[in-house]
Structure formats: structure tokens, C-alpha cells
mmCIF file of C-alpha atoms in Angstrom:
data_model
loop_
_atom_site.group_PDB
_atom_site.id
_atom_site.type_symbol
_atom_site.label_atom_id
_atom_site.label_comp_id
_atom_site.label_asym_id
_atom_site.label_seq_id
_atom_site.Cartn_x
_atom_site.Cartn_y
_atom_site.Cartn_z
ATOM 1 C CA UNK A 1 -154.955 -2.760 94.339
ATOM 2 C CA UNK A 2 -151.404 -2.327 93.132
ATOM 3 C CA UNK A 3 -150.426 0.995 91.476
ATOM 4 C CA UNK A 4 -149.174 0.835 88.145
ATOM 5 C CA UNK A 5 -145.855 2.373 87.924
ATOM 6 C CA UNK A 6 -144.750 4.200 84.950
ATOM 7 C CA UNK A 7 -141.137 4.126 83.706
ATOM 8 C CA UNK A 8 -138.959 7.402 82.679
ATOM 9 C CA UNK A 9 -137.692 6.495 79.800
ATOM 10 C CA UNK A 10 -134.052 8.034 78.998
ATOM 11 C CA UNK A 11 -132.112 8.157 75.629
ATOM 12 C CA UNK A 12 -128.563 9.452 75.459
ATOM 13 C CA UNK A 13 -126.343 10.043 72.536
ATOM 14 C CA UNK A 14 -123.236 8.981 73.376
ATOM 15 C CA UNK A 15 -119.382 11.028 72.007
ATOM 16 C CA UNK A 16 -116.046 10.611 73.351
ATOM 17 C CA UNK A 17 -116.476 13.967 75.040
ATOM 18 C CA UNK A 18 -120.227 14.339 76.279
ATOM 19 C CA UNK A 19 -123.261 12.856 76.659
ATOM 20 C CA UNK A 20 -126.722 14.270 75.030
ATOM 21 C CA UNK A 21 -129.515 13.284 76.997
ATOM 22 C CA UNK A 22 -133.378 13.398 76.444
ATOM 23 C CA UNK A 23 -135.595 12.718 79.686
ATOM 24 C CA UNK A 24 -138.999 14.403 77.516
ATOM 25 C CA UNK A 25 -138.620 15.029 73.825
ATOM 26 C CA UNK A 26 -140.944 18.421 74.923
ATOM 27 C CA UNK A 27 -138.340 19.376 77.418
ATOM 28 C CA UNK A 28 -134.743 20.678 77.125
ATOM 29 C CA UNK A 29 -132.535 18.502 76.534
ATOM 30 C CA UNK A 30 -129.248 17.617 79.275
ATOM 31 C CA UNK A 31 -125.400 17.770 77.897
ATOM 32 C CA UNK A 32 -123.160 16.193 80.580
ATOM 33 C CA UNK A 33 -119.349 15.219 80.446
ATOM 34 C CA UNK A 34 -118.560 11.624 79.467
ATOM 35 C CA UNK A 35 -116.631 10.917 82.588
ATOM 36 C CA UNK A 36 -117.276 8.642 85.762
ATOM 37 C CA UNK A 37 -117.684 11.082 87.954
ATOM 38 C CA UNK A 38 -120.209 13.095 85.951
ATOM 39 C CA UNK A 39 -121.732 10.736 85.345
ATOM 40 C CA UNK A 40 -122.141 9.044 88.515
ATOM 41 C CA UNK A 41 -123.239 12.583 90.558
ATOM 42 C CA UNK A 42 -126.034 12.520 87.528
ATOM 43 C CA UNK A 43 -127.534 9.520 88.742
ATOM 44 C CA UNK A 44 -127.416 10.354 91.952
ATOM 45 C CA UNK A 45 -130.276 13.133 90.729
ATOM 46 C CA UNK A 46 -132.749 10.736 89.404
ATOM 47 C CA UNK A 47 -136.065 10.133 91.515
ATOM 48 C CA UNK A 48 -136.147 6.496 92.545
ATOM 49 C CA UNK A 49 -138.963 5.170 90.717
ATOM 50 C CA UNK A 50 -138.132 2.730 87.444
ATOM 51 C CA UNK A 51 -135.953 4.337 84.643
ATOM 52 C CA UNK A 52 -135.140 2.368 81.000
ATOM 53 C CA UNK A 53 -132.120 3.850 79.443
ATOM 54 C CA UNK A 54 -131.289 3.629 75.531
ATOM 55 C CA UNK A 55 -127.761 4.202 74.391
ATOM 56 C CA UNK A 56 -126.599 3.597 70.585
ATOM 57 C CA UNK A 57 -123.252 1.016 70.668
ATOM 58 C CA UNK A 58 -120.445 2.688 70.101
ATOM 59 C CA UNK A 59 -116.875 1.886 70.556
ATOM 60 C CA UNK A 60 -116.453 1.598 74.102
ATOM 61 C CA UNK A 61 -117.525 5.292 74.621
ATOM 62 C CA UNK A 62 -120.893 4.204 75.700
ATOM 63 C CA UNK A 63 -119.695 1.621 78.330
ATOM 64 C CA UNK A 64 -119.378 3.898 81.322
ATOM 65 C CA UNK A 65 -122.762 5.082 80.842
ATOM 66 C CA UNK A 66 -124.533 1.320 80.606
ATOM 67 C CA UNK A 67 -122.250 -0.176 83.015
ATOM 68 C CA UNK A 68 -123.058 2.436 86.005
ATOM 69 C CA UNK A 69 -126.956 2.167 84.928
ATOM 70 C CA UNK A 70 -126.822 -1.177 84.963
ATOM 71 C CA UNK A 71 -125.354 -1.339 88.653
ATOM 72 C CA UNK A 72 -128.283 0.829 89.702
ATOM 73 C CA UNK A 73 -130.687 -1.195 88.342
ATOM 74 C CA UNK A 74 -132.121 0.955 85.616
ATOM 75 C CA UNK A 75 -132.754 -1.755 82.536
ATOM 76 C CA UNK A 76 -130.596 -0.282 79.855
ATOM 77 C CA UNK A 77 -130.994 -0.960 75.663
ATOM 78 C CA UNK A 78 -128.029 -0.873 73.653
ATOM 79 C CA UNK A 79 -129.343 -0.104 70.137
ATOM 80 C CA UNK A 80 -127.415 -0.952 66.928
ATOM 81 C CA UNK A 81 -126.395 2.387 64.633
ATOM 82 C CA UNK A 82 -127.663 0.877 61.628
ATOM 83 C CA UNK A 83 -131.034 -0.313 62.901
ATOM 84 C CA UNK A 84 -131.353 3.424 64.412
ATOM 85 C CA UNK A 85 -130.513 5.026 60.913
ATOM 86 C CA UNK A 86 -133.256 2.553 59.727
ATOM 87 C CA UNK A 87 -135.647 4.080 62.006
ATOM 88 C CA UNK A 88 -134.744 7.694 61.130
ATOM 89 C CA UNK A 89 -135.249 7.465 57.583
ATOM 90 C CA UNK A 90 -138.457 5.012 58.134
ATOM 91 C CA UNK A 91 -140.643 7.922 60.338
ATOM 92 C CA UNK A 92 -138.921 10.858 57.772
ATOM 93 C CA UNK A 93 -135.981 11.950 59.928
ATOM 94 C CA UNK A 94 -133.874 14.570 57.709
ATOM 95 C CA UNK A 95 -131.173 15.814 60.391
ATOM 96 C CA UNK A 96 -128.512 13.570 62.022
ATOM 97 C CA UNK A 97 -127.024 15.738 65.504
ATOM 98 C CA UNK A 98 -126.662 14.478 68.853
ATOM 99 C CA UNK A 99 -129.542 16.570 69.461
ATOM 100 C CA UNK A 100 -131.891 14.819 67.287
ATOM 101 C CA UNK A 101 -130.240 11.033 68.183
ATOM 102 C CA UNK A 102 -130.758 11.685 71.710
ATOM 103 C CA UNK A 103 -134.476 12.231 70.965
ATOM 104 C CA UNK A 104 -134.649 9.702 68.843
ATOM 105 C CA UNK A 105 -133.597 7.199 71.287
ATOM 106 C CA UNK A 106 -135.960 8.080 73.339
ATOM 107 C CA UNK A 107 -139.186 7.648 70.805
ATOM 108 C CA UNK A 108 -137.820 4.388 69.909
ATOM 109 C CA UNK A 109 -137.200 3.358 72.852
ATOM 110 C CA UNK A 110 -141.218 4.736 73.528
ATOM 111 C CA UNK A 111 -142.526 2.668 70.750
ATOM 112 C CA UNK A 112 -140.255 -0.372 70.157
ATOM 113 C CA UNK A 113 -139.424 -1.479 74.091
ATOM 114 C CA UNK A 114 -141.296 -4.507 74.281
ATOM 115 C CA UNK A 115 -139.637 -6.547 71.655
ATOM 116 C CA UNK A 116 -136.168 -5.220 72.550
ATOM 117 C CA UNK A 117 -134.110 -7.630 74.970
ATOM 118 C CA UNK A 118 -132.508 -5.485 77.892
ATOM 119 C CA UNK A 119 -128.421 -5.124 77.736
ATOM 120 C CA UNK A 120 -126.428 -7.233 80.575
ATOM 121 C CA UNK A 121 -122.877 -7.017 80.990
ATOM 122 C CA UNK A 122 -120.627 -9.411 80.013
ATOM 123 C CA UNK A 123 -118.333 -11.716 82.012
ATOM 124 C CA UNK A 124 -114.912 -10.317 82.678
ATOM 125 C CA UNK A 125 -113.450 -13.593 81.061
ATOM 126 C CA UNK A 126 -115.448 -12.196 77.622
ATOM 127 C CA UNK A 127 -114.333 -8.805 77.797
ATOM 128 C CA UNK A 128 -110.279 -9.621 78.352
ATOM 129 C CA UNK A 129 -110.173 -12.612 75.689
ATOM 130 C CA UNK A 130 -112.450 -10.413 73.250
ATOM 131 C CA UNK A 131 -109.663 -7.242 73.753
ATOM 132 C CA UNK A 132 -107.445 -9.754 73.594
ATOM 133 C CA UNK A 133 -108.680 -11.236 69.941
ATOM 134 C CA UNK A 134 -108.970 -7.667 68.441
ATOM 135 C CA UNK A 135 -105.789 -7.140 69.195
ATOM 136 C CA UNK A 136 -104.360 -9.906 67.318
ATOM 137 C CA UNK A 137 -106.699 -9.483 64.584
ATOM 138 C CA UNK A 138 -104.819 -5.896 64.213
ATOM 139 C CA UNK A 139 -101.636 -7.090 65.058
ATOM 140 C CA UNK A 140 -102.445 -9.622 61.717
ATOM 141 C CA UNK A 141 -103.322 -7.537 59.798
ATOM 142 C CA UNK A 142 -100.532 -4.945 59.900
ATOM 143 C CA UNK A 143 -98.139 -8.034 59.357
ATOM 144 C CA UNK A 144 -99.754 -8.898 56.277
ATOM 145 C CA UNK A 145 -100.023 -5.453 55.465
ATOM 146 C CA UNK A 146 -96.141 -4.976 55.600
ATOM 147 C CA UNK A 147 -95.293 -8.418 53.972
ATOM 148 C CA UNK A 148 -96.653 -7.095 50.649
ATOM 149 C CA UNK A 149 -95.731 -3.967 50.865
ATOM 150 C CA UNK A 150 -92.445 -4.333 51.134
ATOM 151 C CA UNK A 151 -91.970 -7.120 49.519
ATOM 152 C CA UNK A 152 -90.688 -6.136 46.105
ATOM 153 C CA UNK A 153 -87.981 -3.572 47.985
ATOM 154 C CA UNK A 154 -85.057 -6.131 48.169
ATOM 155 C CA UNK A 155 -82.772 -3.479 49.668
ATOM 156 C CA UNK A 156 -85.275 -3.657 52.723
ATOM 157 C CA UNK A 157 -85.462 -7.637 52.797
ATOM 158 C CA UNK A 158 -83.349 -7.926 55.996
ATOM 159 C CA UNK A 159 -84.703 -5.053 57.954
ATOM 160 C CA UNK A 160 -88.346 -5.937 56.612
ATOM 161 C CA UNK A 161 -87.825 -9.629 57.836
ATOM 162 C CA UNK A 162 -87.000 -8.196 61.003
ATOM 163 C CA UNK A 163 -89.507 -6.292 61.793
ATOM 164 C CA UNK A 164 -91.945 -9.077 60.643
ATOM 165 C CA UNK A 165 -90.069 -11.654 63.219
ATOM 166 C CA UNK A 166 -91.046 -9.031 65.844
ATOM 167 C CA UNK A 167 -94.907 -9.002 65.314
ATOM 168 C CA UNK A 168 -94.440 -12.713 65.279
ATOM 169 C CA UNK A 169 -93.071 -12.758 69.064
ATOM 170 C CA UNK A 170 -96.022 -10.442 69.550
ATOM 171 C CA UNK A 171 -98.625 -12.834 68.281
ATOM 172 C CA UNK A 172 -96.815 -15.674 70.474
ATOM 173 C CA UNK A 173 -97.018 -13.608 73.294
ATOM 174 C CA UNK A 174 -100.983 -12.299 72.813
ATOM 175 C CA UNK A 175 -100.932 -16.337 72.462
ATOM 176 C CA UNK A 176 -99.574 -17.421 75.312
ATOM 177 C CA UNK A 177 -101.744 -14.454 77.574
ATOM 178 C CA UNK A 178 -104.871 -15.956 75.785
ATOM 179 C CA UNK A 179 -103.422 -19.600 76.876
ATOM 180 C CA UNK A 180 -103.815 -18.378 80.832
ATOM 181 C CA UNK A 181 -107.161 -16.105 80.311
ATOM 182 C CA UNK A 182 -108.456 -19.173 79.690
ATOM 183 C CA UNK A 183 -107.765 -21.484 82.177
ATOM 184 C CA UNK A 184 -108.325 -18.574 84.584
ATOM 185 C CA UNK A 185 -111.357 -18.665 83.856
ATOM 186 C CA UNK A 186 -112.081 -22.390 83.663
ATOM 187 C CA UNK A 187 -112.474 -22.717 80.067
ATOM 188 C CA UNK A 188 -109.858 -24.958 79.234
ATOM 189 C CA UNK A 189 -112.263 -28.354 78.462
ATOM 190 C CA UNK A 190 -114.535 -26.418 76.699
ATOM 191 C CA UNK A 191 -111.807 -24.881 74.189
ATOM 192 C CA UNK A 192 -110.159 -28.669 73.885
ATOM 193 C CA UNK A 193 -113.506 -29.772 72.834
ATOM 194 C CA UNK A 194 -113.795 -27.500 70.255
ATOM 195 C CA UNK A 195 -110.387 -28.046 68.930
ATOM 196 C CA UNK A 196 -111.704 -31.669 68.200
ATOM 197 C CA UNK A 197 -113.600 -30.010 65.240
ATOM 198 C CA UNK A 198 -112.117 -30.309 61.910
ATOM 199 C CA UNK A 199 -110.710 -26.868 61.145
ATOM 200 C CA UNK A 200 -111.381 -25.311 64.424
ATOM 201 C CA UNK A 201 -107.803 -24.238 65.716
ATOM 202 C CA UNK A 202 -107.286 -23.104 69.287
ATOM 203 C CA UNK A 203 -107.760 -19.209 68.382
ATOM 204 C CA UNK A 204 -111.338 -19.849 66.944
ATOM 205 C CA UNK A 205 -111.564 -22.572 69.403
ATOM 206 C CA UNK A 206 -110.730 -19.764 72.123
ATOM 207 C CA UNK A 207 -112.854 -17.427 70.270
ATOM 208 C CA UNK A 208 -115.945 -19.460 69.731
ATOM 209 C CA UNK A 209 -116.341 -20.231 73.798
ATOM 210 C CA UNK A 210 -115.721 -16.772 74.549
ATOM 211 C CA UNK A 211 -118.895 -15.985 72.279
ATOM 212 C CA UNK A 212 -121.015 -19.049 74.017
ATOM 213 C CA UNK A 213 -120.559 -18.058 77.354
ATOM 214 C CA UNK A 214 -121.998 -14.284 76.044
ATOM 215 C CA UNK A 215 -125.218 -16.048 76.152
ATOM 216 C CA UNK A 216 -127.543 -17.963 77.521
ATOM 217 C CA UNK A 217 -128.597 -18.966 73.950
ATOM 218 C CA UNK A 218 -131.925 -20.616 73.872
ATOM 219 C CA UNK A 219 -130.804 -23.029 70.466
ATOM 220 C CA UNK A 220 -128.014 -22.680 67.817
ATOM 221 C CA UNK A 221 -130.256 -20.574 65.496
ATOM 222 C CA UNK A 222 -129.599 -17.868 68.372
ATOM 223 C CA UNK A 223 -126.104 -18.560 68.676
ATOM 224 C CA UNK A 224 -125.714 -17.773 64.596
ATOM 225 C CA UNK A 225 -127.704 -15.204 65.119
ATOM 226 C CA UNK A 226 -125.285 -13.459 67.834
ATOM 227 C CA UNK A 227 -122.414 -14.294 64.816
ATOM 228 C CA UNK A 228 -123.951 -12.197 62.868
ATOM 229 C CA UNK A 229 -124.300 -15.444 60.868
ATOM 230 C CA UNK A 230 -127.742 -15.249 60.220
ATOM 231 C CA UNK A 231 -129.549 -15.005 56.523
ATOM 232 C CA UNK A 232 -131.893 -12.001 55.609
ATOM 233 C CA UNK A 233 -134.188 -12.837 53.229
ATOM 234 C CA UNK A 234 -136.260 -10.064 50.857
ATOM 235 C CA UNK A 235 -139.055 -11.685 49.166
ATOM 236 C CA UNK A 236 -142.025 -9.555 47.729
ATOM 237 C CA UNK A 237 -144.851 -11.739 45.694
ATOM 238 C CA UNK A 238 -142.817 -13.970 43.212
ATOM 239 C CA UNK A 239 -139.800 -11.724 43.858
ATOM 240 C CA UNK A 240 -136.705 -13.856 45.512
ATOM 241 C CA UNK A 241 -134.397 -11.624 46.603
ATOM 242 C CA UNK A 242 -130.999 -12.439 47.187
ATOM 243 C CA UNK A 243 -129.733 -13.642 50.850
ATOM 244 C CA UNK A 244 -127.164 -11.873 52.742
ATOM 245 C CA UNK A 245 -126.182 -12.633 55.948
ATOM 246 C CA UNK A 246 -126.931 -9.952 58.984
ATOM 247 C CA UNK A 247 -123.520 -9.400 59.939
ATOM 248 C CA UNK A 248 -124.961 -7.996 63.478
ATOM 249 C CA UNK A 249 -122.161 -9.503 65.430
ATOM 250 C CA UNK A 250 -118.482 -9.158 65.912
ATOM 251 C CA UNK A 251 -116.627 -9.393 62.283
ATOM 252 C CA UNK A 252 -113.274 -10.978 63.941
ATOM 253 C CA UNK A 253 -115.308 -13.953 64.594
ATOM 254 C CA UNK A 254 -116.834 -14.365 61.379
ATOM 255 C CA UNK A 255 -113.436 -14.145 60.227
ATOM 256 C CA UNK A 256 -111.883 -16.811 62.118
ATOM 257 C CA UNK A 257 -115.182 -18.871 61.731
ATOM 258 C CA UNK A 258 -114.403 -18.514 57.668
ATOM 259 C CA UNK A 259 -110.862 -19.316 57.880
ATOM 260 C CA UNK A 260 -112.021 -22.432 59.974
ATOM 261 C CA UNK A 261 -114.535 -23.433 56.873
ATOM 262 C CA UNK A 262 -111.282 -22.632 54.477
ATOM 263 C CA UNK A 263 -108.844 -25.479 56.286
ATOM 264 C CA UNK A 264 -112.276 -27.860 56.930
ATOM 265 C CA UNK A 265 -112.872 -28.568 53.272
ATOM 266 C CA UNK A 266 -109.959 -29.652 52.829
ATOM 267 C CA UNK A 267 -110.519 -32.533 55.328
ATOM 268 C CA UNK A 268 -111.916 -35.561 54.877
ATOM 269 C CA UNK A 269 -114.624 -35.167 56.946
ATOM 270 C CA UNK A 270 -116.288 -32.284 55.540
ATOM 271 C CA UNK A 271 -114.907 -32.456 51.746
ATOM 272 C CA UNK A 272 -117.808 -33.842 50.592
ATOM 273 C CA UNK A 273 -119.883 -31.622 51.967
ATOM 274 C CA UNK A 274 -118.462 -28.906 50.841
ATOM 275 C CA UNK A 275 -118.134 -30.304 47.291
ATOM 276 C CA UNK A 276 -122.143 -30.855 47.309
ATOM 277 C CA UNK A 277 -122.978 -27.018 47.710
ATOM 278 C CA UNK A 278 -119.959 -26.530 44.761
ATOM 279 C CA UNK A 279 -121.828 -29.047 42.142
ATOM 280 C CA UNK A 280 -125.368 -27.318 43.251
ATOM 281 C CA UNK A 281 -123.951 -23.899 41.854
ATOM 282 C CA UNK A 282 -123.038 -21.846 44.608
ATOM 283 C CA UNK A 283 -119.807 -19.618 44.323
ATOM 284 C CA UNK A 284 -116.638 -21.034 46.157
ATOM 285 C CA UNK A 285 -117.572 -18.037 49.424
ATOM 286 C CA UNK A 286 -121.025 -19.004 49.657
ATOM 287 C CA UNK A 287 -120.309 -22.578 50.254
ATOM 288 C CA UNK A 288 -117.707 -21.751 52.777
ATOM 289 C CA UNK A 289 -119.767 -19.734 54.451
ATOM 290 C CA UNK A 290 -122.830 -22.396 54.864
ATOM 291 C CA UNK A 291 -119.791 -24.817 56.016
ATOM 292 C CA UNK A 292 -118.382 -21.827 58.704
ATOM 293 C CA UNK A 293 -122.442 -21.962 59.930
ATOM 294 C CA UNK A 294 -122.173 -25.579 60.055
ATOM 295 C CA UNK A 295 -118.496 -25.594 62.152
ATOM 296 C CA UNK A 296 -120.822 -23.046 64.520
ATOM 297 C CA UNK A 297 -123.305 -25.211 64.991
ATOM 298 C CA UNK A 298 -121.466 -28.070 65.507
ATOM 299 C CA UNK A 299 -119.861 -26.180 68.107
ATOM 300 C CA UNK A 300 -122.463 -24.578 69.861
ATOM 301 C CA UNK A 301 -124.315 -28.534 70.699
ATOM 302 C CA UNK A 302 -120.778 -29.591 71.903
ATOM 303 C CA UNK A 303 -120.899 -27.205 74.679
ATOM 304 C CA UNK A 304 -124.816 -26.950 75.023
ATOM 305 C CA UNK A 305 -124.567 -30.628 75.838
ATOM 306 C CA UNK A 306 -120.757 -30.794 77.110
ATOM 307 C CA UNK A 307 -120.762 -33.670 74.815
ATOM 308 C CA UNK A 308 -117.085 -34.793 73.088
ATOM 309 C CA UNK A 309 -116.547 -34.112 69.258
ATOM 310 C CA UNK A 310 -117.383 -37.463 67.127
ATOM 311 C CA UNK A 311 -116.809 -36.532 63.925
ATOM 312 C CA UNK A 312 -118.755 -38.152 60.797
ATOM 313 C CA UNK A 313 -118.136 -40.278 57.769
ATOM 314 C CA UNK A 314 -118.732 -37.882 54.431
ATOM 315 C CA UNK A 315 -121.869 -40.229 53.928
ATOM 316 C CA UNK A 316 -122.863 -39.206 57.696
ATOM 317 C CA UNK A 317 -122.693 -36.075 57.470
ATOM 318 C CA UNK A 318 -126.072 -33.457 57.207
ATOM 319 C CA UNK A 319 -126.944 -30.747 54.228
ATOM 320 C CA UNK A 320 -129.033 -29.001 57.296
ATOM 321 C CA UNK A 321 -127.450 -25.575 58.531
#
């Protein structure tokens, strides 16, 4: 008869500087240096049966951590800040340290396991056009930034529209670097594809690949789930509360997914539909929004099915999202 085998479960709270970690909430807890090295001679230490690791995201200081677990086998959890504050406040949790996060990840990691999906690491091709995209998205925003602030300073108009021609090269160039990223990595159908969609220009197009090839997504409800896309409803007895969307995943692409929606209903494909959420009574951002879920959708059967974009006749087109 086969043994049973028990896993050590490990959570680590995760700074720039150190790492917290909690092998037995009864036992004293381990502070080691957030560096490769440390890190690597600390693995080297554990016994070799079956270890589950749970890290809160962070920045990117966790990634050193997950990414050398990972390589050793050990399944690793990357839990989301908010849904760990959740948990703190929902058992009566009245101190936030790295002390008392490190143990925390370890009892939720002891009670919630089986319904949490185990962290994999993305491709490289993700990880360089998704750097890639943040940078822009800051590089855009200190433009605009500058543009209006300095716009009523007409004694600065010629060295202000300098400056603003230079972040423009930038953008070119961060462009042009996304451009070969993607055929690098074979992408290039796939991004013309999605450029077929009304509204869909080749930065979401590049952007919106990137995120499918994150997956595998089982259907498009899980892909708009993964945008952070998805609605959560609060509804007690005859209580309707109102919907919000998650907002789980990256913000940049909900961003370029919206401006997408903003330059779509102006087209004649998707006009009408937009109009049709107006004249029901929804603001002007909710009915973009169900139109940027729509775009996503649209998107995520093109390159489920590697089909080619047809678009639709107003009259063709579906309410569903």
C-alpha cells in the first residue's frame, strides 16, 4: 500500500531586502536575505519530500523566490495582497508585520490550497513585451503629464515642444523593439488578426496576444477573468447591489482594452451597439466598458480558433458579453 505523503507547507513574506519565512506557525520563524544566492543555499537545506510555497505578489521582489522554487519543483501560490488583507480581517487579524504575513501565508495556504491554482512562469516572450508595455504606459503618461503642465507657460513653448518631440522618438523606438519581440517570438499572425478588429490598434493588438498566450484559458469567461474584466456581484435577499468589475489583472491592459472600446463606437460596426446600452440607461463608461469586454472576447475566439476577423453588420451583431 502506498504511503501517503504529507507536504511542508511554506509561507514567506516577501521585502526588497529579506525574506520572512514560516515553515510551523509554532516554531520560530526564518529571516533570510532577498538575494539569489541566499536564497538558493536555503533550498539546498530543505529535506526532499514535497514542499508548497505561498508568496504574496509583489512588484518583482517576489520573483527570485517563485522562480528558483519553481525550478525545484516545489508547487508555489502567488496570493493577491488584497485577497490576503481579506483573509486577515475575516479570521480577526489586528497586526500587519512581516512576522504575522509570513504566518498568515502559511494558514491560508493550510486551509484554502485546494481551490487555489498553482503559479507557473510565464513565457519569456510575456515577460519582455509586458516590461516593454509598462514602459510605454509610463513613458505616456509623463508626456501627457508635461503637455498640460506646461502648457499655459508660453515662454517655455519651444523648449517644452522639445522635450515632448523627444518622448515621442522614445515611444517610436519602444515601438519599433515591440515590432521585433514579436516576430521573435512568432506572434506576428496572431497580432495581424487582431488588428482586423474594429478599434484594436497594433499596441492592444500586441498587448492582447501577449495576455492569451499567459494562459491556457479554458473559455473567454477565463480570459476576462485574467483582465481583471470580470463583474462582482453583491446581492443579499431583494438587495441588488451594484456591479463592479474585479480589476484582478494588469490595469495597462484594461486601459488599452478601454481606449480600444473609445475609437470602436465610433465605427460602423459597433455604433449601434454601443448606442443600445446608451438608450437602456447606462452611463457613457459603463457602456464602453461592456463594449472593451466584447472587443476581448471577440479577440480571445480569433486566436482560440486561429480563425480571421469577419466583422458584422450593426443588425448582426450580439447584446451577449
Amino acid at each position: 500500500m502506498a504511503m501517503l505523503v504529507t507536504a511542508q507547507l511554506i509561507g514567506v513574506d516577501v521585502s526588497k531586502a529579506e525574506l520572512v519565512i514560516c515553515l510551523d506557525p509554532k516554531q520560530p520563524l526564518l529571516i533570510l536575505a532577498n538575494e539569489a544566492r541566499a536564497i538558493h543555499q536555503w533550498f539546498k537545506t530543505l529535506p526532499g519530500n514535497t514542499h508548497c510555497l505561498a508568496v504574496e505578489a509583489t512588484n518583482t521582489f517576489h520573483l527570485e523566490l517563485v522562480m528558483q522554487a519553481h525550478k525545484r519543483g516545489i508547487t508555489v501560490y502567488v496570493i493577491d495582497g488584497f485577497r490576503l488583507n481579506r483573509y486577515r480581517d475575516s479570521i480577526g487579524g489586528r497586526a500587519k508585520t512581516d512576522a504575522s504575513d509570513a504566518r498568515l501565508l502559511w494558514r491560508y495556504l493550510d486551509h484554502e490550497r485546494e481551490d487555489l491554482r498553482p503559479w507557473s512562469p510565464p513565457s519569456d516572450g510575456y515577460v519582455a513585451i509586458q516590461r516593454l508595455l509598462h514602459r510605454r504606459s509610463t513613458l505616456v503618461k509623463a508626456k501627457v503629464a508635461l503637455a498640460q503642465s506646461l502648457r499655459e507657460f508660453t515662454e517655455l513653448k519651444s523648449a517644452a515642444n522639445t522635450l515632448l518631440r523627444q518622448l515621442g522618438r522614445i515611444d517610436q523606438l519602444i515601438q519599433r523593439q515591440l515590432c521585433r519581440l514579436i516576430l521573435r517570438h512568432g506572434w506576428q499572425d496572431e497580432v495581424t488578426r487582431c488588428q482586423g478588429i474594429e478599434g484594436v490598434g497594433p499596441i492592444t493588438a500586441a498587448a492582447l496576444t501577449m495576455s492569451f498566450h499567459r494562459g491556457p484559458f479554458c473559455n473567454s469567461d477565463a480570459f476576462i477573468a485574467f483582465l481583471g474584466m470580470d463583474v462582482r456581484v453583491r446581492d443579499s435577499g431583494k438587495h441588488t447591489g451594484r456591479r463592479r468589475l474585479t480589476k484582478r489583472g494588469d490595469p495597462e491592459l484594461r486601459r488599452l482594452l478601454h481606449l480600444a472600446a473609445m475609437r470602436a463606437c465610433r465605427t460602423l460596426a459597433w455604433k449601434a451597439f454601443y448606442q443600445r446600452y446608451l438608450a437602456r440607461g447606462l452611463t457613457k463608461t459603463q457602456a464602453l466598458v461592456i463594449l472593451a469586454r466584447k472587443l476581448a472576447r471577440v479577440t480571445f475566439s480569433l486566436l482560440k480558433n486561429g480563425t480571421t476577423y469577419q466583422p458584422k453588420t450593426p443588425l448582426e451583431a450580439c447584446d451577449a458579453t
